[in-house]
Each structure stands twice: as C-alpha cells, then as structure tokens.
Amino acid sequence: MSIFSHPAYDKHEQVAFYQDAKSGLKAIIAVHNTNLGPSLGGCRMWPYADDGEALNDVLRLSRGMTYKSAMAGLKLGGGKSVIIGDPRKEKSPELLRAMGDFINTLGGRYITAEDSGTSVEDMHVIGERTKFVSGVIEGSEHGGDPSPSTAYGVFVGLKAAAEHRWGKTDLSGLKVSLQGVGNVGFRLAKLLKEAGAELFVTDIFQDNIDRAVNELGATAVGADEIFDLDVDLFAPCAMGAILNDDTIARLKVGAIAGAANNQLAEERHAAVLREKGILYAPDYVINAGGIIDVYYQQQGDYKPAQVKEHIDTIGSTMQEVFQRADETGETTAHVADRVAEERFGHEDTLKNDTAAA
Ligand code: NAD
C-alpha cells in the first residue's frame, strides 16, 4: 500500500496509524492542512474491507474538511479519523478511550467530532482521555448534535440557489424533491414546509417517509422515481455520488441544493450539470452548518445567535460562487475549490509567504 504516492494523498501534512491490542483499536488519523488552524473533522467507524479502503476514505475526507472549513470562514484546518471495525459489534468504551489516547498523541493538531458510526455519547467517552474533542458541549443548542445546524445552513444555501436561479426570495410554491429524510433531510423539509414549498420525499426507511408525510404533508415517491420528477429543485440528503451520468440525464430540475457529502460521482459531472442548465450548489459549501456549530462548541463559548449569524453567511458565500461561475464560465464546483484554495493557501503559499517575511 503506497502512502506518499497514494492518489488521494494531495499534500497531506500528516497521516498517523495506531493500534491498541487490548481494546482491538485500529485507527488512522489524517491531517490534510493546518494553515488556517488545527484540523477538525469527524471520527468515522466503519467495517472497511481492508486497510487500503480505510486509508483512501480518511485521506479523501480530511482533504474535504480543509475545503469545507476554509469556505465556511473558520480558523480551522482539515482532518479526519477512521476506526476500522463494525460500530454495532466492535465498539466498546475501552476502544473509544484508546482512540482518545491516539488523538492526544497529536497534541491538538487534530480535533475530533462525531461522524458515521460514532455518536455524541461516544465523544464523551473519547473525551475522558483527550480535550481535543468537539460536539460534546452541554451548552450547545442541541446537546452537541450538528444536524440541526447543517439543515439550517442547507436551507440558507438553497434559498440563495433559488434566488439566483429564479430571482425568487420567496419559496412558496417551489416544488422540492428530497432524497433522504433522516437527521438533516427531515429538518430541512420542515424548514421548507414552513417557507411554503411543496415537498416530494423518498427514503429507504418507511418510518422516515411516514414522518415526512404525516407531519409535513409531503408526497411520498419511490427511491428511484425521485430522479424523474417534474419539480424545481432536488435536495440530495442521503448519500454520495448521487449525481452521475444516469441520474443527471433523468433530472428535470433547475437547481440542486442538498446536504449529502460528495454528491458528484466524478468531477466532470459538475460540467455536465452546467451544460444541462442545472445550477449546482457545491456540497461542502452548503452543508457547512454542522462544522460551524462544532467550531463554536470547540471554542467553549457557544452562543446560538452567533452560530446562526455565522451559518447565515453560507447564503452570501453561495451567491459569490454562483456569480463568479457566471462571470468566468467555470462550474460552481470549480469556483468553490478555487475560492477555498485561495483561502487556505494551496501549494503552501501561506507557509512560503511566512518564510519569506
Ligand atoms: P441520516 O443517516 O440521518 O439520514 C440519511 C437518510 O437517507 C436516512 O434516513 C436513510 O434511510 C436515507 N437513505 C439512505 N440511502 C438512501 C437511498 N438510496 N434513497 C433514499 N434515502 C436513502 O444522515 P444525516 O445526518 O441526515 O446526513 C445526510 C447526508 O448529509 C449524509 O450524506 C451526510 O454525510 C451529510 N452531512 C450531514 C451532516 C450532519 O450534520 N449530520 C453534516 C454534513 C453533511
């Protein structure tokens, strides 16, 4: 398994491997870039098929965090950690404490938070061994859960997309399809309903669909049917790689704005969307509400109004991305990458500047 020549390596500052035989912990921490501040990103626990799959995931995800935090205007770098194992069978307090010890060895260059396969409760256990853990502040509005802030940020970004695409600040009557009405998707659907939008939802769990139908008056559609609907805007809130050759060819929407990470199956799909006249809200820009929330939790001085004010900036950032894409003819995804790179100093520009000063 190659490390420095790995396709996803992309100038990572540090990649650390750790094993604790007693608890069975096998984990990797990847620190992509700390130009703007300590790296912060979730701790994912997943039954990876092999070490290579885990390494690929952690490298991709930590790089993504650098871009997300830079775009959200946070003094944070990008990092992520993965624990190799099945969270339903192999997670134990001993294993989580050992993970805390591992995080501590990096001396604050990496701060962890919950992610797929880990919970707020798990962060409390990790926090017994390290202070470099977020998402556990009792004073935060939702007990450390970033999902409500993510949903609010997506709502703000979606409104910016609707305004740019249709010149409409009022969402009433806008037809929106949502793929996935889980933690983020359901809360987003609720905000959209309150704003007067008409909702079409799908999920793989019937109880999640029922909740959206019964509580929000949404129309339920099939898991595959969601791509063929005659609606205005599509909000992917389930899984990644959902915008691919097959789905884009079927979509009839004018804009895409949703919470899911890594929505584009491949980079080139941003151009396919543009050619089709579909406005794409880059995923890591629109779904940054959660990391903004976690940042303020980590600061230890959580003021809901301040957090909301910061999340509201997702709207203006999104408008800036849309406008630059219109002016330059680039895709919105490419513009977002470029703006983020300017902010965190890609190619080590910040470090070189400092060295030259
Ligand atoms: P979740 O697991 O609570 O919700 C996802 C929902 O999607 C579930 O209800 C699931 O049943 C459904 N789903 C899965 N596959 C589906 C399919 N093929 N078709 C339809 N529905 C499907 O997760 P979440 O926390 O709501 O996160 C949703 C997305 O947003 C994920 O991609 C996540 O990475 C991203 N995200 C979440 C946060 C956060 O704060 N939770 C922050 C940033 C990004």
Coordinates of C-alpha atoms and ligand atoms in Angstrom, one line a residue:
M1 CA 0.0 0.0 0.0
S2 CA 1.6 3.3 -1.1
I3 CA 1.3 6.4 1.1
F4 CA 3.1 9.4 -0.3
S5 CA 2.2 8.4 -3.9
H6 CA -1.4 7.5 -3.0
P7 CA -3.9 9.1 -5.5
A8 CA -5.7 10.8 -2.6
Y9 CA -2.6 11.9 -0.7
D10 CA -2.7 15.5 -2.0
K11 CA -0.1 17.1 0.2
H12 CA -1.4 15.7 3.5
E13 CA 0.8 17.1 6.3
Q14 CA 0.5 14.0 8.5
V15 CA -1.0 10.6 8.5
A16 CA -0.9 8.6 11.7
F17 CA -1.7 4.9 12.3
Y18 CA -2.4 3.4 15.7
Q19 CA -3.1 0.0 17.1
D20 CA -4.2 -0.9 20.7
A21 CA -4.1 -4.7 21.1
K22 CA -6.0 -4.7 24.4
S23 CA -9.1 -2.9 23.1
G24 CA -8.8 -4.1 19.5
L25 CA -8.5 -0.5 18.2
K26 CA -7.1 0.0 14.7
A27 CA -7.3 3.6 13.6
I28 CA -5.9 6.2 11.2
I29 CA -5.8 10.0 11.7
A30 CA -5.2 12.1 8.6
V31 CA -4.3 15.8 8.9
H32 CA -4.5 17.4 5.5
N33 CA -3.7 21.0 6.1
T34 CA -3.4 23.3 9.2
N35 CA -2.6 26.6 7.5
L36 CA -5.7 28.2 8.9
G37 CA -5.8 26.4 12.3
P38 CA -5.9 23.0 13.9
S39 CA -7.5 20.3 11.8
L40 CA -11.1 19.4 12.8
G41 CA -13.2 16.5 11.4
G42 CA -15.3 13.6 12.5
C43 CA -14.3 10.2 13.6
R44 CA -15.9 7.6 11.4
M45 CA -16.2 3.9 12.5
W46 CA -16.8 1.6 9.6
P47 CA -16.2 -2.1 8.8
Y48 CA -13.7 -1.3 6.0
A49 CA -13.0 -4.3 3.8
D50 CA -9.2 -3.7 4.1
D51 CA -6.7 -1.1 5.4
G52 CA -6.4 0.4 1.9
E53 CA -10.1 1.2 1.8
A54 CA -9.8 2.9 5.2
L55 CA -6.8 4.9 4.1
N56 CA -8.5 6.0 1.0
D57 CA -11.6 7.1 2.9
V58 CA -9.7 9.1 5.6
L59 CA -7.5 10.9 3.0
R60 CA -10.4 11.9 0.9
L61 CA -12.5 13.0 3.8
S62 CA -9.7 15.0 5.6
R63 CA -8.9 16.9 2.4
G64 CA -12.6 17.7 2.0
M65 CA -12.6 19.2 5.6
T66 CA -9.9 21.6 4.6
Y67 CA -12.0 23.0 1.8
K68 CA -15.2 23.0 3.8
S69 CA -13.8 24.9 6.8
A70 CA -11.9 27.4 4.6
M71 CA -15.2 28.1 2.7
A72 CA -17.1 28.5 5.9
G73 CA -14.6 31.2 7.1
L74 CA -13.4 29.1 10.1
K75 CA -9.9 29.2 11.6
L76 CA -9.7 25.5 11.2
G77 CA -7.7 23.1 9.0
G78 CA -8.9 19.8 7.6
G79 CA -8.5 16.4 9.3
K80 CA -10.5 13.2 9.8
S81 CA -10.1 9.9 11.6
V82 CA -11.4 6.4 10.9
I83 CA -11.7 3.4 13.2
I84 CA -11.6 0.1 11.4
G85 CA -14.5 -2.0 12.7
D86 CA -18.2 -2.6 12.9
P87 CA -19.7 0.1 15.2
R88 CA -22.6 -2.2 16.1
K89 CA -20.4 -5.1 17.2
E90 CA -16.9 -3.9 17.9
K91 CA -17.4 -0.5 19.7
S92 CA -16.6 -0.5 23.4
P93 CA -15.7 2.1 26.0
E94 CA -12.1 0.7 26.1
L95 CA -11.8 1.1 22.3
L96 CA -13.1 4.7 22.4
R97 CA -10.8 5.6 25.3
A98 CA -7.8 4.2 23.3
M99 CA -9.0 6.4 20.4
G100 CA -8.8 9.3 22.9
D101 CA -5.2 8.4 23.7
F102 CA -4.4 8.3 20.0
I103 CA -5.9 11.7 19.3
N104 CA -3.9 13.1 22.3
T105 CA -0.6 12.0 20.7
L106 CA -1.2 14.6 18.0
G107 CA -1.1 17.3 20.6
G108 CA -4.1 19.3 19.2
R109 CA -3.2 19.2 15.6
Y110 CA -6.4 17.1 15.1
I111 CA -9.7 17.7 16.9
T112 CA -12.3 15.0 16.6
A113 CA -16.2 15.1 16.4
E114 CA -18.9 12.6 15.8
D115 CA -19.4 11.1 12.3
S116 CA -21.0 7.9 10.8
G117 CA -20.7 5.1 13.3
T118 CA -20.0 7.4 16.3
S119 CA -22.3 9.4 18.4
V120 CA -22.3 12.3 20.8
E121 CA -22.1 9.8 23.7
D122 CA -19.0 8.2 22.1
M123 CA -17.4 11.7 22.0
H124 CA -17.9 11.9 25.8
V125 CA -16.0 8.6 26.2
I126 CA -13.2 9.7 23.9
G127 CA -13.2 13.0 25.9
E128 CA -12.2 11.1 29.1
R129 CA -8.7 10.8 27.5
T130 CA -8.3 13.9 25.4
K131 CA -9.5 17.5 25.4
F132 CA -9.2 17.6 21.6
V133 CA -12.8 16.5 21.0
S134 CA -15.8 18.6 20.0
G135 CA -19.6 18.0 19.7
V136 CA -19.9 17.5 23.4
I137 CA -20.8 20.9 24.8
E138 CA -23.8 20.7 27.1
G139 CA -24.5 24.4 26.5
S140 CA -24.9 23.9 22.7
E141 CA -28.4 24.2 21.5
H142 CA -28.9 20.5 20.5
G143 CA -26.6 18.7 23.0
G144 CA -23.7 18.6 20.5
D145 CA -25.7 17.2 17.5
P146 CA -24.7 19.3 14.5
S147 CA -27.6 18.1 12.3
P148 CA -30.0 21.0 13.0
S149 CA -27.3 23.5 12.1
T150 CA -26.4 21.6 9.0
A151 CA -30.1 21.6 8.0
Y152 CA -30.4 25.3 8.6
G153 CA -27.3 26.0 6.6
V154 CA -28.6 24.0 3.7
F155 CA -31.9 25.9 3.9
V156 CA -30.0 29.2 3.7
G157 CA -27.9 28.0 0.7
L158 CA -31.0 26.6 -1.0
K159 CA -32.7 30.0 -0.8
A160 CA -29.6 31.6 -2.3
A161 CA -29.8 29.0 -5.2
A162 CA -33.5 29.7 -5.7
E163 CA -32.8 33.4 -5.8
H164 CA -30.0 33.0 -8.3
R165 CA -31.9 30.6 -10.5
W166 CA -35.4 32.1 -10.5
G167 CA -34.9 35.6 -8.9
K168 CA -37.2 34.5 -6.1
T169 CA -36.6 35.2 -2.5
D170 CA -39.9 33.6 -1.6
L171 CA -40.0 29.8 -1.6
S172 CA -43.8 29.4 -1.6
G173 CA -45.0 27.1 -4.3
L174 CA -41.5 25.9 -5.1
K175 CA -41.5 22.1 -5.7
V176 CA -38.6 20.4 -3.9
S177 CA -37.7 16.7 -4.0
L178 CA -35.7 15.3 -1.1
Q179 CA -33.7 12.1 -1.2
G180 CA -33.3 11.0 2.4
V181 CA -35.4 12.5 5.2
G182 CA -33.1 11.5 8.1
N183 CA -31.5 13.8 10.6
V184 CA -30.7 16.6 8.2
G185 CA -33.2 15.9 5.4
F186 CA -36.3 15.9 7.7
R187 CA -35.3 19.1 9.4
L188 CA -34.6 20.7 6.0
A189 CA -38.0 19.5 4.8
K190 CA -39.6 21.1 7.9
L191 CA -37.9 24.5 7.2
L192 CA -39.0 24.2 3.5
K193 CA -42.6 23.4 4.5
E194 CA -42.7 26.4 6.8
A195 CA -41.5 28.6 3.9
G196 CA -44.4 27.3 1.7
A197 CA -42.5 24.8 -0.5
E198 CA -44.2 21.7 -1.9
L199 CA -42.4 18.5 -0.9
F200 CA -41.7 15.2 -2.6
V201 CA -39.7 12.8 -0.4
T202 CA -38.1 9.4 -0.6
D203 CA -36.1 7.3 1.9
I204 CA -35.2 3.6 2.3
F205 CA -36.9 3.5 5.7
Q206 CA -40.7 3.6 5.6
D207 CA -41.0 5.2 9.1
N208 CA -38.9 8.2 7.9
I209 CA -41.2 8.6 4.9
D210 CA -44.3 8.3 7.1
R211 CA -43.0 11.0 9.4
A212 CA -42.5 13.4 6.5
V213 CA -45.9 12.6 5.0
N214 CA -47.8 12.8 8.3
E215 CA -46.1 15.7 9.9
L216 CA -45.3 17.8 6.8
G217 CA -47.8 16.8 4.2
A218 CA -45.1 15.7 1.9
T219 CA -45.8 13.4 -1.1
A220 CA -44.0 10.1 -0.9
V221 CA -42.3 8.8 -4.0
G222 CA -40.2 5.7 -4.9
A223 CA -36.5 5.6 -4.2
D224 CA -35.7 5.5 -8.0
E225 CA -38.7 7.7 -9.0
I226 CA -37.1 10.7 -7.2
F227 CA -34.9 11.4 -10.3
D228 CA -37.7 11.6 -12.8
L229 CA -40.0 14.1 -11.0
D230 CA -41.1 17.3 -12.6
V231 CA -40.0 19.5 -9.8
D232 CA -38.0 22.7 -9.5
L233 CA -35.2 21.7 -7.1
F234 CA -33.6 18.5 -6.0
A235 CA -32.1 18.2 -2.4
P236 CA -29.9 15.1 -2.1
C237 CA -29.7 14.4 1.7
A238 CA -28.8 10.7 1.7
M239 CA -25.6 9.5 0.2
G240 CA -22.7 10.5 -2.0
A241 CA -22.0 10.0 -5.8
I242 CA -25.7 10.6 -6.5
L243 CA -25.1 12.9 -9.4
N244 CA -23.9 10.7 -12.1
D245 CA -24.4 10.1 -15.9
D246 CA -27.7 8.1 -15.3
T247 CA -29.3 10.5 -12.7
I248 CA -28.3 13.8 -14.4
A249 CA -29.8 12.6 -17.7
R250 CA -33.1 12.0 -15.9
L251 CA -33.3 15.1 -13.7
K252 CA -35.7 17.8 -14.8
V253 CA -34.9 20.3 -12.1
G254 CA -33.4 23.8 -12.4
A255 CA -31.2 23.6 -9.3
I256 CA -29.6 21.1 -6.9
A257 CA -29.0 22.0 -3.3
G258 CA -28.7 19.4 -0.6
A259 CA -26.8 18.2 2.4
A260 CA -25.1 15.0 1.2
N261 CA -21.3 14.9 1.0
N262 CA -19.5 14.2 -2.2
Q263 CA -22.6 14.4 -4.4
L264 CA -20.8 14.4 -7.7
A265 CA -19.8 10.9 -8.8
E266 CA -16.9 12.4 -10.7
E267 CA -15.5 16.0 -11.0
R268 CA -16.7 16.1 -14.7
H269 CA -20.3 15.8 -13.6
A270 CA -20.2 19.5 -12.5
A271 CA -19.7 20.4 -16.2
V272 CA -22.5 18.0 -17.3
L273 CA -24.9 19.8 -14.9
R274 CA -23.8 23.2 -16.1
E275 CA -24.4 22.1 -19.8
K276 CA -27.9 21.0 -18.8
G277 CA -28.6 24.4 -17.3
I278 CA -28.9 22.9 -13.7
L279 CA -27.5 25.2 -11.0
Y280 CA -25.4 23.2 -8.6
A281 CA -24.8 24.3 -5.0
P282 CA -21.4 22.8 -4.1
D283 CA -22.0 20.3 -1.3
Y284 CA -19.2 21.3 1.0
V285 CA -20.2 24.9 0.9
I286 CA -23.9 24.4 1.5
N287 CA -23.5 21.7 4.2
A288 CA -21.0 23.6 6.4
G289 CA -23.6 24.5 9.1
G290 CA -22.6 21.5 11.1
I291 CA -18.9 22.2 11.2
I292 CA -19.6 25.9 12.0
D293 CA -21.7 24.6 15.0
V294 CA -19.0 22.2 16.1
Y295 CA -16.3 25.0 15.8
Y296 CA -18.2 27.2 18.3
Q297 CA -18.7 24.2 20.6
Q298 CA -15.0 23.6 20.5
Q299 CA -14.4 27.3 21.4
G300 CA -16.2 26.6 24.6
D301 CA -18.3 29.7 24.3
Y302 CA -21.5 28.7 22.5
K303 CA -23.9 31.5 21.7
P304 CA -26.8 30.3 19.5
A305 CA -27.3 33.7 17.9
Q306 CA -23.6 34.0 17.0
V307 CA -23.7 30.5 15.5
K308 CA -26.8 31.3 13.5
E309 CA -25.3 34.6 12.2
H310 CA -22.2 32.7 11.0
I311 CA -24.3 30.0 9.3
D312 CA -26.3 32.7 7.6
T313 CA -23.0 33.6 5.7
I314 CA -23.4 30.4 3.7
G315 CA -26.0 32.4 1.7
S316 CA -23.6 35.2 0.7
T317 CA -20.8 32.7 0.0
M318 CA -23.1 30.7 -2.2
Q319 CA -24.1 33.9 -4.1
E320 CA -20.4 34.7 -4.6
V321 CA -19.7 31.3 -6.0
F322 CA -22.7 31.5 -8.4
Q323 CA -21.8 34.9 -9.6
R324 CA -18.1 34.0 -10.2
A325 CA -19.2 30.9 -12.1
D326 CA -21.5 33.1 -14.3
E327 CA -18.7 35.6 -14.9
T328 CA -16.0 33.1 -15.7
G329 CA -17.9 30.3 -17.3
E330 CA -16.5 27.8 -14.9
T331 CA -18.6 25.3 -13.0
T332 CA -19.8 26.2 -9.5
A333 CA -17.8 23.3 -8.1
H334 CA -14.6 24.5 -9.6
V335 CA -15.1 28.1 -8.5
A336 CA -15.7 26.8 -4.9
D337 CA -12.5 24.8 -5.0
R338 CA -10.6 27.8 -6.2
V339 CA -12.0 30.2 -3.6
A340 CA -11.3 27.7 -0.8
E341 CA -7.7 27.2 -2.1
E342 CA -7.2 30.9 -2.1
R343 CA -8.3 31.0 1.5
F344 CA -6.3 28.1 2.9
G345 CA -3.2 28.8 0.8
H346 CA -3.0 25.8 -1.5
E347 CA 0.5 24.9 -2.8
D348 CA 1.8 26.0 0.6
T349 CA 1.5 29.7 -0.4
L350 CA 0.8 30.8 3.2
K351 CA 3.8 28.9 4.5
N352 CA 6.1 30.3 1.8
D353 CA 4.8 33.8 2.4
T354 CA 5.6 33.4 6.1
A355 CA 9.0 32.0 5.3
A356 CA 9.7 35.0 3.0
A357 CA 8.5 37.6 5.5
Ligands
NAD1 P1 -29.0 10.1 8.3 O1 -28.5 8.8 8.2 O2 -29.7 10.6 9.5 O3 -30.0 10.4 7.0 C1 -29.8 9.9 5.8 C2 -31.2 9.3 5.3 O4 -31.0 8.9 3.9 C3 -31.7 8.1 6.1 O5 -33.0 8.3 6.5 C4 -31.5 7.0 5.1 O6 -32.5 6.0 5.3 C5 -31.7 7.7 3.8 N1 -31.2 7.0 2.6 C6 -30.0 6.2 2.5 N2 -29.9 5.8 1.3 C7 -31.0 6.2 0.6 C8 -31.4 6.0 -0.8 N3 -30.7 5.3 -1.6 N4 -32.6 6.6 -1.1 C9 -33.3 7.3 -0.3 N5 -32.9 7.5 1.0 C10 -31.8 7.0 1.4 O7 -27.8 11.1 7.9 P2 -27.8 12.7 8.0 O8 -27.0 13.0 9.2 O9 -29.1 13.2 7.8 O10 -26.9 13.1 6.8 C11 -27.4 13.1 5.5 C12 -26.3 13.5 4.5 O11 -25.8 14.7 4.8 C13 -25.1 12.5 4.5 O12 -24.6 12.4 3.2 C14 -24.1 13.2 5.4 O13 -22.8 12.8 5.1 C15 -24.4 14.6 5.0 N6 -24.0 15.6 6.1 C16 -24.5 15.5 7.3 C17 -24.1 16.4 8.3 C18 -24.7 16.4 9.7 O14 -24.6 17.3 10.4 N7 -25.5 15.3 10.0 C19 -23.2 17.4 8.0 C20 -22.7 17.5 6.7 C21 -23.1 16.6 5.8

